[in-house]
Each structure stands twice: as structure tokens, then as C-alpha cells.
Tab-separated table of C-alpha atoms and ligand atoms in Angstrom:
chain	number	residue	atom	x	y	z
R	113	UNK	CA	5.949	-21.060	-7.193
R	114	UNK	CA	5.793	-18.062	-9.539
R	115	UNK	CA	6.723	-14.933	-8.526
R	116	UNK	CA	5.621	-12.035	-9.602
R	117	UNK	CA	8.105	-9.585	-8.090
R	118	UNK	CA	8.050	-5.653	-9.242
R	119	UNK	CA	11.311	-4.155	-8.806
R	120	UNK	CA	10.464	-1.799	-11.029
R	121	UNK	CA	7.320	-0.316	-8.510
R	122	UNK	CA	7.325	3.045	-8.836
R	123	UNK	CA	8.208	4.199	-4.925
R	124	UNK	CA	9.944	6.786	-3.270
R	125	UNK	CA	12.785	4.669	-2.407
R	126	UNK	CA	13.195	2.824	-6.235
R	127	UNK	CA	16.028	4.402	-7.906
R	128	UNK	CA	15.463	2.255	-11.083
R	129	UNK	CA	12.956	4.728	-11.772
R	130	UNK	CA	13.609	7.617	-14.146
R	131	UNK	CA	11.596	10.137	-12.531
R	132	UNK	CA	12.586	11.617	-9.252
R	133	UNK	CA	10.642	10.101	-6.332
R	134	UNK	CA	7.189	11.532	-4.869
R	135	UNK	CA	6.840	11.540	-1.023
R	136	UNK	CA	6.242	14.711	1.109
R	137	UNK	CA	4.311	12.807	3.688
R	138	UNK	CA	1.848	15.869	3.155
R	139	UNK	CA	-1.316	15.955	3.332
R	140	UNK	CA	-1.479	17.854	-0.117
R	141	UNK	CA	-0.272	16.864	-3.588
R	142	UNK	CA	0.542	20.691	-4.077
R	143	UNK	CA	3.945	19.693	-2.684
R	144	UNK	CA	4.628	16.678	-4.304
R	145	UNK	CA	6.672	16.628	-7.273
R	146	UNK	CA	5.363	15.859	-10.567
R	147	UNK	CA	5.104	12.202	-11.763
R	148	UNK	CA	6.002	11.705	-15.131
R	149	UNK	CA	3.118	9.426	-16.017
R	150	UNK	CA	4.441	8.818	-19.969
R	151	UNK	CA	7.748	7.806	-18.635
R	152	UNK	CA	5.562	4.605	-16.506
R	153	UNK	CA	5.566	1.154	-18.242
R	154	UNK	CA	2.513	-0.807	-16.340
R	155	UNK	CA	3.326	-4.332	-14.883
R	156	UNK	CA	2.405	-7.552	-15.855
R	157	UNK	CA	0.877	-9.732	-18.588
R	158	UNK	CA	-2.715	-9.109	-19.307
R	159	UNK	CA	-2.713	-7.582	-22.400
R	160	UNK	CA	-4.951	-4.380	-22.607
R	161	UNK	CA	-6.840	-2.972	-25.830
R	162	UNK	CA	-5.515	-0.395	-28.531
R	163	UNK	CA	-8.503	1.604	-26.763
R	164	UNK	CA	-7.070	1.507	-23.417
R	165	UNK	CA	-3.176	1.980	-24.929
R	166	UNK	CA	-5.090	5.016	-26.592
R	167	UNK	CA	-7.000	6.809	-23.934
R	168	UNK	CA	-5.114	6.025	-20.814
R	169	UNK	CA	-2.316	8.303	-21.717
R	170	UNK	CA	-4.501	10.908	-22.834
R	171	UNK	CA	-6.493	10.648	-19.822
R	172	UNK	CA	-3.207	11.367	-17.631
R	173	UNK	CA	-2.131	14.396	-19.988
R	174	UNK	CA	-5.779	15.941	-19.299
R	175	UNK	CA	-5.721	15.296	-15.604
R	176	UNK	CA	-2.518	17.671	-15.560
R	177	UNK	CA	-3.966	19.738	-17.951
R	178	UNK	CA	-7.587	20.816	-16.153
R	179	UNK	CA	-5.742	20.363	-12.592
R	180	UNK	CA	-7.517	17.230	-11.397
R	181	UNK	CA	-3.868	16.188	-10.393
R	182	UNK	CA	-3.653	19.941	-8.577
R	183	UNK	CA	-6.986	19.650	-6.679
R	184	UNK	CA	-7.084	15.905	-5.519
R	185	UNK	CA	-4.932	14.766	-2.726
R	186	UNK	CA	-4.841	10.967	-0.830
R	187	UNK	CA	-7.577	9.138	-0.055
R	188	UNK	CA	-9.209	10.642	3.493
R	189	UNK	CA	-11.885	7.975	4.076
R	190	UNK	CA	-13.642	5.072	3.077
R	191	UNK	CA	-17.606	5.247	3.714
R	192	UNK	CA	-19.582	1.494	3.896
R	193	UNK	CA	-23.464	1.464	4.839
R	194	UNK	CA	-24.875	-1.176	6.979
R	195	UNK	CA	-28.092	-2.522	7.779
R	196	UNK	CA	-30.287	-0.772	10.169
R	197	UNK	CA	-29.359	-2.265	13.531
R	198	UNK	CA	-25.648	-3.175	12.326
R	199	UNK	CA	-23.905	-0.660	13.259
R	200	UNK	CA	-22.448	-1.477	16.639
R	201	UNK	CA	-22.120	-5.229	15.580
R	202	UNK	CA	-19.748	-4.256	12.592
R	203	UNK	CA	-17.748	-1.863	14.436
R	204	UNK	CA	-16.849	-4.731	17.091
R	205	UNK	CA	-16.385	-6.756	14.160
R	206	UNK	CA	-13.873	-4.346	12.953
R	207	UNK	CA	-12.618	-3.921	16.244
R	208	UNK	CA	-11.302	-7.386	16.385
R	209	UNK	CA	-10.636	-7.731	12.896
R	210	UNK	CA	-8.943	-4.194	11.670
R	211	UNK	CA	-7.223	-1.380	13.975
R	212	UNK	CA	-10.313	1.211	13.215
R	213	UNK	CA	-11.106	2.210	16.584
R	214	UNK	CA	-14.243	4.431	17.433
R	215	UNK	CA	-14.270	7.422	17.345
R	216	UNK	CA	-17.568	9.258	17.088
R	217	UNK	CA	-21.328	8.978	15.931
R	218	UNK	CA	-23.466	11.275	14.804
R	219	UNK	CA	-27.635	11.487	13.435
R	220	UNK	CA	-29.109	13.011	10.627
R	221	UNK	CA	-32.821	12.583	9.647
R	222	UNK	CA	-32.014	9.129	7.889
R	223	UNK	CA	-29.152	7.838	8.860
R	224	UNK	CA	-26.859	7.066	12.222
R	225	UNK	CA	-23.339	7.602	11.151
R	226	UNK	CA	-19.942	6.373	13.007
R	227	UNK	CA	-17.088	7.183	12.740
R	228	UNK	CA	-13.923	4.871	13.159
R	229	UNK	CA	-9.734	6.121	12.612
R	230	UNK	CA	-6.956	4.283	12.693
R	231	UNK	CA	-3.675	6.832	12.363
R	232	UNK	CA	-4.606	9.726	11.161
R	233	UNK	CA	-2.412	9.718	8.355
R	234	UNK	CA	-4.878	6.668	7.095
R	235	UNK	CA	-8.273	7.081	6.095
R	236	UNK	CA	-10.774	6.749	8.367
R	237	UNK	CA	-13.992	4.453	7.609
R	238	UNK	CA	-17.565	5.857	8.109
R	239	UNK	CA	-20.201	3.756	8.931
R	240	UNK	CA	-24.022	4.993	7.333
R	241	UNK	CA	-26.632	2.864	8.943
R	242	UNK	CA	-30.206	3.882	8.283
R	243	UNK	CA	-32.498	4.737	10.532
R	244	UNK	CA	-35.388	2.496	9.642
R	245	UNK	CA	-35.205	-1.040	7.673
R	246	UNK	CA	-38.044	0.475	5.160
R	247	UNK	CA	-35.468	3.048	4.328
R	248	UNK	CA	-34.337	2.714	0.340
R	249	UNK	CA	-32.041	4.597	-1.832
R	250	UNK	CA	-30.003	3.681	-4.591
R	251	UNK	CA	-28.154	0.827	-2.739
R	252	UNK	CA	-31.763	-0.907	-1.971
R	253	UNK	CA	-32.353	-0.605	-5.813
R	254	UNK	CA	-28.821	-1.854	-6.724
R	255	UNK	CA	-28.728	-4.879	-4.515
R	256	UNK	CA	-32.273	-6.226	-5.089
R	257	UNK	CA	-31.182	-6.909	-8.606
R	258	UNK	CA	-28.841	-9.648	-6.900
R	259	UNK	CA	-29.563	-12.913	-5.602
R	260	UNK	CA	-27.124	-13.126	-3.015
R	261	UNK	CA	-26.892	-9.170	-2.284
R	262	UNK	CA	-31.070	-8.637	-1.779
R	263	UNK	CA	-30.700	-10.406	1.640
R	264	UNK	CA	-28.696	-7.374	3.270
R	265	UNK	CA	-30.753	-4.425	1.010
R	266	UNK	CA	-28.797	-1.577	2.428
R	267	UNK	CA	-25.514	-3.080	2.750
R	268	UNK	CA	-22.930	-1.764	0.468
R	269	UNK	CA	-19.314	-0.491	0.216
R	270	UNK	CA	-20.421	3.119	-1.160
R	271	UNK	CA	-16.987	4.284	-2.196
R	272	UNK	CA	-13.721	6.593	-1.014
R	273	UNK	CA	-13.415	10.278	-0.301
R	274	UNK	CA	-10.256	11.912	-1.476
R	275	UNK	CA	-8.732	15.095	-0.410
R	276	UNK	CA	-9.737	18.781	-2.551
R	277	UNK	CA	-8.909	21.745	-1.968
R	278	UNK	CA	-11.393	23.226	-4.240
R	279	UNK	CA	-14.346	20.844	-4.239
R	280	UNK	CA	-16.470	23.335	-6.652
R	281	UNK	CA	-13.600	23.718	-8.911
R	282	UNK	CA	-12.988	20.265	-9.247
R	283	UNK	CA	-16.914	19.374	-9.866
R	284	UNK	CA	-17.021	21.698	-12.328
R	285	UNK	CA	-13.701	20.730	-14.146
R	286	UNK	CA	-15.109	16.854	-14.433
R	287	UNK	CA	-18.381	17.517	-15.354
R	288	UNK	CA	-16.915	19.155	-18.166
R	289	UNK	CA	-15.493	15.574	-18.919
R	290	UNK	CA	-18.714	13.776	-18.180
R	291	UNK	CA	-18.480	12.805	-14.611
R	292	UNK	CA	-21.896	13.242	-12.860
R	293	UNK	CA	-22.288	14.215	-9.544
R	294	UNK	CA	-25.291	14.655	-7.366
R	295	UNK	CA	-26.367	17.545	-6.461
R	296	UNK	CA	-28.912	18.628	-3.323
R	297	UNK	CA	-32.310	17.088	-3.360
R	298	UNK	CA	-30.791	14.167	-5.876
R	299	UNK	CA	-30.248	11.663	-2.891
R	300	UNK	CA	-32.062	10.059	0.087
R	301	UNK	CA	-29.259	10.663	2.037
R	302	UNK	CA	-28.114	14.031	2.324
R	303	UNK	CA	-24.515	13.135	3.430
R	304	UNK	CA	-24.150	12.523	-0.389
R	305	UNK	CA	-24.410	16.700	-1.078
R	306	UNK	CA	-23.211	18.154	2.173
R	307	UNK	CA	-21.277	21.319	2.928
R	308	UNK	CA	-17.976	20.830	2.201
R	309	UNK	CA	-17.870	17.453	0.143
R	310	UNK	CA	-19.521	16.093	-3.265
R	311	UNK	CA	-19.792	12.578	-4.573
R	312	UNK	CA	-19.581	11.525	-8.012
R	313	UNK	CA	-23.364	9.266	-8.974
R	314	UNK	CA	-22.336	5.548	-8.275
R	315	UNK	CA	-20.187	4.166	-11.189
R	316	UNK	CA	-22.186	1.843	-13.462
R	317	UNK	CA	-18.914	0.098	-13.918
R	318	UNK	CA	-18.160	-0.375	-10.199
R	319	UNK	CA	-21.545	0.826	-8.486
R	320	UNK	CA	-18.779	2.756	-6.211
R	321	UNK	CA	-18.900	6.445	-5.599
R	322	UNK	CA	-15.730	8.893	-5.460
R	323	UNK	CA	-15.974	12.020	-2.697
R	324	UNK	CA	-14.391	14.853	-2.783
R	325	UNK	CA	-13.696	16.780	0.703
R	326	UNK	CA	-11.687	19.779	2.116
R	327	UNK	CA	-12.748	18.248	6.138
R	328	UNK	CA	-10.575	16.816	7.883
R	329	UNK	CA	-11.460	13.620	8.596
R	330	UNK	CA	-9.303	13.630	12.019
R	331	UNK	CA	-11.835	16.077	13.120
R	332	UNK	CA	-15.475	14.214	12.604
R	333	UNK	CA	-16.985	17.304	14.626
R	334	UNK	CA	-16.226	19.215	11.614
R	335	UNK	CA	-17.941	17.125	8.868
R	336	UNK	CA	-21.431	18.225	9.278
R	337	UNK	CA	-22.795	14.372	9.390
R	338	UNK	CA	-25.607	15.346	11.901
R	339	UNK	CA	-25.995	15.874	15.795
R	340	UNK	CA	-23.492	13.882	17.750
R	341	UNK	CA	-25.111	10.883	19.487
R	342	UNK	CA	-23.549	8.855	22.626
R	343	UNK	CA	-23.477	4.912	22.007
R	344	UNK	CA	-24.906	3.226	25.433
R	345	UNK	CA	-22.378	1.672	28.423
R	346	UNK	CA	-23.391	-1.619	26.771
R	347	UNK	CA	-22.429	-0.598	22.955
R	348	UNK	CA	-19.305	0.716	24.593
R	349	UNK	CA	-18.440	-1.913	26.366
R	350	UNK	CA	-18.941	-4.549	22.797
R	351	UNK	CA	-16.305	-1.977	21.270
R	352	UNK	CA	-14.082	-2.293	24.194
R	353	UNK	CA	-13.958	-5.964	24.206
R	354	UNK	CA	-11.995	-5.880	20.524
R	355	UNK	CA	-9.711	-3.505	22.069
R	356	UNK	CA	-9.164	-5.164	25.099
R	357	UNK	CA	-8.345	-8.317	23.162
R	358	UNK	CA	-5.741	-6.552	20.843
R	359	UNK	CA	-3.973	-4.797	23.566
R	360	UNK	CA	-3.703	-8.559	25.527
R	361	UNK	CA	-2.533	-10.028	22.341
R	362	UNK	CA	0.106	-7.200	20.697
R	363	UNK	CA	-1.813	-7.094	17.499
R	364	UNK	CA	-2.056	-3.002	17.784
R	365	UNK	CA	1.567	-3.432	16.938
R	366	UNK	CA	0.752	-6.121	14.216
R	367	UNK	CA	-2.351	-4.628	12.256
R	368	UNK	CA	-1.372	-1.979	10.389
R	369	UNK	CA	-3.559	-0.668	8.181
R	370	UNK	CA	-5.898	-0.956	4.673
R	371	UNK	CA	-2.598	-1.777	2.048
R	372	UNK	CA	-5.507	-2.152	-0.763
R	373	UNK	CA	-9.223	-2.933	-1.500
R	374	UNK	CA	-10.490	-5.044	-4.866
R	375	UNK	CA	-13.700	-4.323	-6.595
R	376	UNK	CA	-15.050	-7.133	-8.497
R	377	UNK	CA	-16.683	-5.949	-11.863
R	378	UNK	CA	-17.797	-7.490	-15.290
R	379	UNK	CA	-15.463	-8.867	-18.048
R	380	UNK	CA	-16.358	-6.572	-20.463
R	381	UNK	CA	-16.136	-3.514	-18.144
R	382	UNK	CA	-12.228	-4.001	-17.129
R	383	UNK	CA	-11.238	-1.171	-18.983
R	384	UNK	CA	-13.750	0.903	-18.810
R	385	UNK	CA	-13.888	0.831	-15.142
R	386	UNK	CA	-10.126	1.583	-15.008
R	387	UNK	CA	-10.473	4.376	-16.825
R	388	UNK	CA	-13.161	6.176	-15.351
R	389	UNK	CA	-11.242	5.646	-12.071
R	390	UNK	CA	-8.105	7.426	-13.652
R	391	UNK	CA	-10.087	10.193	-14.746
R	392	UNK	CA	-11.449	10.994	-11.268
R	393	UNK	CA	-8.419	10.470	-9.052
R	394	UNK	CA	-4.698	10.697	-9.500
R	395	UNK	CA	-3.588	7.913	-9.074
R	396	UNK	CA	-1.793	5.792	-11.948
R	397	UNK	CA	-1.966	2.412	-13.568
R	398	UNK	CA	0.366	0.464	-11.713
R	399	UNK	CA	-0.140	-2.910	-14.020
R	400	UNK	CA	-2.165	-5.691	-14.487
R	401	UNK	CA	-1.727	-9.417	-14.497
R	402	UNK	CA	-3.523	-12.214	-15.578
R	403	UNK	CA	-4.922	-15.138	-13.652
R	404	UNK	CA	-5.327	-17.573	-16.512
R	405	UNK	CA	-6.023	-20.627	-13.713
R	406	UNK	CA	-9.262	-18.686	-12.697
R	407	UNK	CA	-10.076	-16.942	-16.026
R	408	UNK	CA	-9.314	-13.310	-14.294
R	409	UNK	CA	-7.384	-10.894	-14.395
R	410	UNK	CA	-6.236	-8.490	-10.954
R	411	UNK	CA	-5.645	-4.667	-12.232
R	412	UNK	CA	-3.811	-2.266	-9.648
R	413	UNK	CA	-4.033	1.333	-9.110
R	414	UNK	CA	-2.170	3.348	-7.042
R	415	UNK	CA	-1.202	6.667	-5.308
R	416	UNK	CA	2.141	8.233	-6.435
R	417	UNK	CA	2.134	10.874	-3.996
R	418	UNK	CA	2.740	8.623	-1.376
R	419	UNK	CA	5.629	6.258	0.427
R	420	UNK	CA	3.088	3.754	1.847
R	421	UNK	CA	0.209	2.323	0.039
R	422	UNK	CA	-1.747	2.754	3.162
R	423	UNK	CA	-2.187	6.561	3.376
R	424	UNK	CA	-3.811	5.919	-0.065
R	425	UNK	CA	-4.753	2.389	-0.078
R	426	UNK	CA	-4.247	0.774	-3.852
R	427	UNK	CA	-7.602	-0.019	-5.745
R	428	UNK	CA	-7.649	-3.172	-7.472
R	429	UNK	CA	-10.364	-3.996	-9.943
R	430	UNK	CA	-10.674	-7.725	-10.505
R	431	UNK	CA	-12.854	-8.756	-13.432
R	432	UNK	CA	-13.423	-12.063	-15.939
R	433	UNK	CA	-11.052	-12.780	-19.104
R	434	UNK	CA	-14.251	-13.823	-20.917
R	435	UNK	CA	-17.857	-13.038	-19.952
R	436	UNK	CA	-20.177	-16.006	-18.818
R	437	UNK	CA	-21.845	-16.674	-21.630
R	438	UNK	CA	-18.831	-18.225	-23.539
R	439	UNK	CA	-17.290	-19.997	-20.643
R	440	UNK	CA	-18.753	-22.822	-21.294
R	441	UNK	CA	-16.529	-22.952	-24.372
R	442	UNK	CA	-13.586	-23.755	-22.339
R	443	UNK	CA	-15.031	-24.851	-18.767
R	444	UNK	CA	-12.978	-22.749	-16.916
R	445	UNK	CA	-13.648	-21.731	-13.030
R	446	UNK	CA	-15.035	-18.249	-13.259
R	447	UNK	CA	-15.425	-17.181	-9.908
R	448	UNK	CA	-14.809	-13.273	-10.700
R	449	UNK	CA	-18.053	-13.127	-13.143
R	450	UNK	CA	-20.158	-15.368	-10.762
R	451	UNK	CA	-19.175	-12.866	-7.978
R	452	UNK	CA	-20.340	-10.018	-9.838
R	453	UNK	CA	-23.617	-11.924	-11.157
R	454	UNK	CA	-24.491	-12.655	-7.239
R	455	UNK	CA	-23.868	-10.092	-5.425
R	456	UNK	CA	-23.242	-6.995	-8.668
R	457	UNK	CA	-20.385	-4.463	-9.140
R	458	UNK	CA	-18.905	-4.262	-5.874
R	459	UNK	CA	-15.848	-4.128	-3.756
R	460	UNK	CA	-14.997	-7.282	-2.947
R	461	UNK	CA	-12.206	-7.007	-0.103
R	462	UNK	CA	-10.557	-4.758	1.653
R	463	UNK	CA	-6.571	-5.938	3.077
R	464	UNK	CA	-5.388	-4.985	5.934
R	465	UNK	CA	-1.508	-5.415	6.185
R	466	UNK	CA	0.118	-7.020	9.018
R	467	UNK	CA	3.474	-5.875	9.817
R	468	UNK	CA	6.140	-8.166	8.430
R	469	UNK	CA	8.263	-10.201	10.742
R	470	UNK	CA	8.648	-13.626	12.947
R	471	UNK	CA	6.662	-13.791	15.977
R	472	UNK	CA	7.876	-15.228	19.323
R	473	UNK	CA	5.575	-17.854	18.934
R	474	UNK	CA	7.609	-19.067	16.128
R	475	UNK	CA	5.603	-18.356	13.093
R	476	UNK	CA	5.353	-15.676	10.746
R	477	UNK	CA	3.186	-12.556	12.137
R	478	UNK	CA	0.827	-13.108	9.886
R	479	UNK	CA	0.199	-16.941	10.548
R	480	UNK	CA	0.099	-15.574	14.536
R	481	UNK	CA	-2.837	-13.049	13.796
R	482	UNK	CA	-5.294	-15.303	11.379
R	483	UNK	CA	-4.724	-18.122	14.060
R	484	UNK	CA	-5.604	-15.857	17.003
R	485	UNK	CA	-8.306	-14.581	15.467
R	486	UNK	CA	-9.842	-18.026	13.869
R	487	UNK	CA	-9.518	-19.040	17.805
R	488	UNK	CA	-12.141	-16.040	18.511
R	489	UNK	CA	-14.242	-17.838	16.075
R	490	UNK	CA	-13.473	-15.572	12.859
R	491	UNK	CA	-14.073	-17.807	10.220
R	492	UNK	CA	-11.422	-17.999	6.645
R	493	UNK	CA	-11.001	-19.278	3.574
R	494	UNK	CA	-8.820	-22.025	3.167
R	495	UNK	CA	-5.296	-21.281	4.463
R	496	UNK	CA	-2.996	-18.660	4.431
R	497	UNK	CA	-1.393	-18.772	0.970
R	498	UNK	CA	2.321	-17.846	-0.037
R	499	UNK	CA	5.692	-19.184	1.521
R	500	UNK	CA	7.583	-16.154	3.025
R	501	UNK	CA	11.158	-17.963	2.996
R	502	UNK	CA	14.534	-16.090	1.646
R	503	UNK	CA	12.975	-14.071	-1.320
R	504	UNK	CA	10.446	-11.331	-0.762
R	505	UNK	CA	7.110	-12.516	-0.905
R	506	UNK	CA	3.262	-12.232	0.482
R	507	UNK	CA	1.990	-14.124	2.981
R	508	UNK	CA	-1.977	-14.016	2.346
R	509	UNK	CA	-5.338	-15.240	3.626
R	510	UNK	CA	-9.204	-14.076	3.069
R	511	UNK	CA	-11.534	-13.897	6.038
R	512	UNK	CA	-15.301	-15.457	5.208
R	513	UNK	CA	-17.190	-12.112	3.755
R	514	UNK	CA	-18.980	-10.589	6.993
R	515	UNK	CA	-22.428	-11.061	7.453
R	516	UNK	CA	-22.337	-7.094	8.083
R	517	UNK	CA	-20.843	-5.651	5.885
R	518	UNK	CA	-20.564	-8.433	3.042
R	519	UNK	CA	-16.996	-7.694	2.597
R	520	UNK	CA	-14.401	-9.813	3.078
R	521	UNK	CA	-11.380	-8.982	5.083
R	522	UNK	CA	-7.805	-9.914	3.130
R	523	UNK	CA	-4.389	-10.172	5.773
R	524	UNK	CA	-1.578	-9.477	3.749
R	525	UNK	CA	2.057	-9.858	4.834
R	526	UNK	CA	4.828	-8.338	2.570
R	527	UNK	CA	7.596	-11.012	3.681
R	528	UNK	CA	11.236	-8.473	3.218
R	529	UNK	CA	9.866	-5.614	1.763
R	530	UNK	CA	7.894	-7.583	-1.007
R	531	UNK	CA	6.561	-4.587	-3.014
R	532	UNK	CA	3.877	-6.241	-5.331
R	533	UNK	CA	0.288	-7.143	-4.391
R	534	UNK	CA	0.416	-11.024	-5.131
R	535	UNK	CA	1.593	-13.516	-6.791
R	536	UNK	CA	0.252	-15.301	-8.965
R	537	UNK	CA	0.143	-18.670	-7.405
R	538	UNK	CA	-1.534	-16.633	-4.007
R	539	UNK	CA	-4.257	-15.099	-6.269
R	540	UNK	CA	-5.325	-18.014	-7.670
R	541	UNK	CA	-5.841	-19.829	-4.444
R	542	UNK	CA	-7.757	-17.234	-2.485
R	543	UNK	CA	-10.033	-16.640	-5.878
R	544	UNK	CA	-10.704	-20.011	-6.227
R	545	UNK	CA	-11.210	-20.217	-2.270
R	546	UNK	CA	-13.499	-16.891	-2.469
R	547	UNK	CA	-15.385	-18.441	-5.605
R	548	UNK	CA	-16.436	-21.615	-3.207
R	549	UNK	CA	-17.824	-19.676	-0.799
R	550	UNK	CA	-19.657	-17.160	-2.670
R	551	UNK	CA	-21.772	-19.766	-4.843
R	552	UNK	CA	-25.603	-19.238	-6.057
R	553	UNK	CA	-27.305	-22.592	-5.680
R	554	UNK	CA	-30.696	-22.690	-7.455
R	555	UNK	CA	-31.661	-26.394	-7.983
R	556	UNK	CA	-28.836	-28.398	-7.771
R	557	UNK	CA	-26.818	-26.449	-10.337
R	558	UNK	CA	-24.345	-24.650	-8.944
R	559	UNK	CA	-24.119	-20.646	-10.699
W	842	LIG	FE1	-6.140	-8.329	-2.079
């Protein structure tokens, strides 16, 4: 198996890098040591254009000069919208499949909001549930354009919220760089323009928004999401089932948190999506690998101010190497491009890291967790890939996409402190497995 180790990855405990390690464990970037982006050589074999090579360092320099690096900190929350009535079933699923646990619910004029937490230093999850099926905003308008997302018209991963000490200053700074934000009255859902939080308009390249807030997401009552509402006893019981299951089987110790999340985009928009993201948050372009078997590439962006990616998960963009309309010249698989054509540009999967180690049942922890979830009826694509023998390696698997969120959950075990994000053979196997599950059939032709 061809492994992509990442010995030069920028990590606080990495002594090979020239710039001092960065990790404060603090919520603010203000205390972090400066990170010398100009000194970092991205990993990987995916070739970037001259345009990309010219503008990435310019963007790093502009971020430093205009204060974006100082104003924006770690990822504090991820936001997902689901269909009316799917809020509690989604939370029950998250209790079973992830370490996120329910905290509280709120109601606004248009939505219920449910807030879930993992550890205080990891991002919260905010689920948005429209009060009515007839609710419509940009999400429905985007989703109805694509054949497999129009069945879940209000369902979409919305974006991330990053800590920001001064949202007004940040907004003014980014608007001067042609980043757009929504203003009160622009959106049907007032949360995007509520006090203490600002959201960019959805990216044309990814469909995702980026939010900025100085709120404490560990104190959801302070988020101004609406009036507090209580779940019914039956609803609470459905969440309690997952909590009891996790306790019974030791999952609380094994499931750690979100390691990375991957958005699928079109072939021609790969570099634009990366550079737009780099403009908006103080991440760095870690590297990009060509997965030629699947005609795609995996492009990783990481947060330099944390020692543990789960404190501010890596953002991955995957894109085809060539657009669909030339694919038949080589007739390669194109699951990434097909996903975008079927569902639109959007988040594809969120990866939960599993504690590395050998389970008492004589298997790797990730095999134990996946086997257990499988017995519970949670479907997976193919099988766990990766060997994890004597050298650092990854074991990974994709669940089938959730019928509530359309998101795949990846489980990833970083054996012997493997510090990269994938091995080429793993990614090829995972991409192929997901592609088989995401086909759109019309007539007798698989698209
Ligand atoms: Fe992944």
C-alpha cells in the first residue's frame, strides 16, 4: 500500500519545521506565536496553477496586514439544517454515531435550533429545523436544482462559525476584499444576521457560509437563538438511548471528535474554493494529493493555532481533476464530479476520530466501533480500509449518508500517531465506495 506520511506537517510537536510551534490551548489566536506562512511548503503531488501559486502567498500576507489573522480564531460551531420534523431523529442519530450530546433547544419565528456539545474545546453542533415544510430560503432554492438533493429540499450543511473578537471590524475588513455578508432583512432565517454573529453569503464555489461570532458557544442561552423550549419526555428518551448505548459499550472513551470535514466541489473551481476559504479564516493550505484512480484530488486546509485538529477541524475540498464533459475521453471514474452534479456543491462527510489502540476484543478500536454500529443497523459503505500494522497508518471507513442530514460520517483511527489525512489507497477505496452509493439513475444510464 502506498502511504502518504506527513513528517513535515506543521504541528506544535514537530521539530523539523523552521517556525516555532504554535499552540496555546487558548481560545484566542491573539496569544499564539506568529506562523510564518511563507516558510511552509505544502505537501502533496497535486499541481497548482501559476495563478494559485501567485495568490496564496499574497492572501497570507493580506490576512496578516489587514488583521484577519488576529481577529479570527478557532472554529466554534458547525451549523446544519434538516427538514421539519427531522431535528430529534437527527440528534438521536448523532448520539449514537458521534460524541455530540444534546444541550438545549430554542425557537425563533422560523426555526427550532438544537445545540449539541462534545468537549468544551471542540466545536458545538447547531441543528436548524424549519417550523414548517413550506419554509423556503436559499437552501431550498439551491437544493431543488439537483436531482438527489431536491428530495430533501431544506437539508444542507450550512457552514462553520469561527471565534471573532470584533465581528464589525472583521466584516468591514473582508468586505473591502469583496467578501459578501448578509445584512438584517436579507435572509428569511434571522440567525444569519442576529446580534453577535455575522455570516458570509453562501460561497458560489462550495455552497457553505462562514460565520464569525464572539459568543460563548458553550453557553447556548447567550446565543440569542430564540425562546428556550423543552423536548418532550419521549424525545428526551430517544436521545437517552444513544447515551446509554455509548456508556454500555465504552464509546465515550473511543469516539473523540471531528477531525476534518470534506466539501465536494466542481473540477474547475478547486483553486478558487481554497483561496476563498484562505481569504476568510487563518487556516493554511496544508497540501493536496492527486487520487488519479478516481480522477480527483484531496485538498487539505488546517488550523495552525491548535495542537489537536479536533479543536478546529481541518477543512478539506475534493474535486475532480477534469470536468465531466471531457471525462469520456479517458473514461475514468468521476465520483466526485458526479456527487456535485447530483447533490450540488456541498459538504460530503464529517470525520470522527477514534482513539488509537487495540480493543480488548482483539481488534483495532475503529473496527470495534464500526462493528458495533453495524450491529445496530447503521449501514456502512464497503469495509474499513487501511492496515495499521507496524508503521503509522490510517484506518478509515464511510458510513452511508444519513437520511436526515445527507452527510456521511467517516470514522478514522490514526494508528501510531499518523499525522496526515489519508493514504492514497484509502482515499481511492473510500471515494469509489461513496460514488457507488451516490449514483443517479435515469433510464438505464448511471450518471
Ligand atoms: Fe475524509
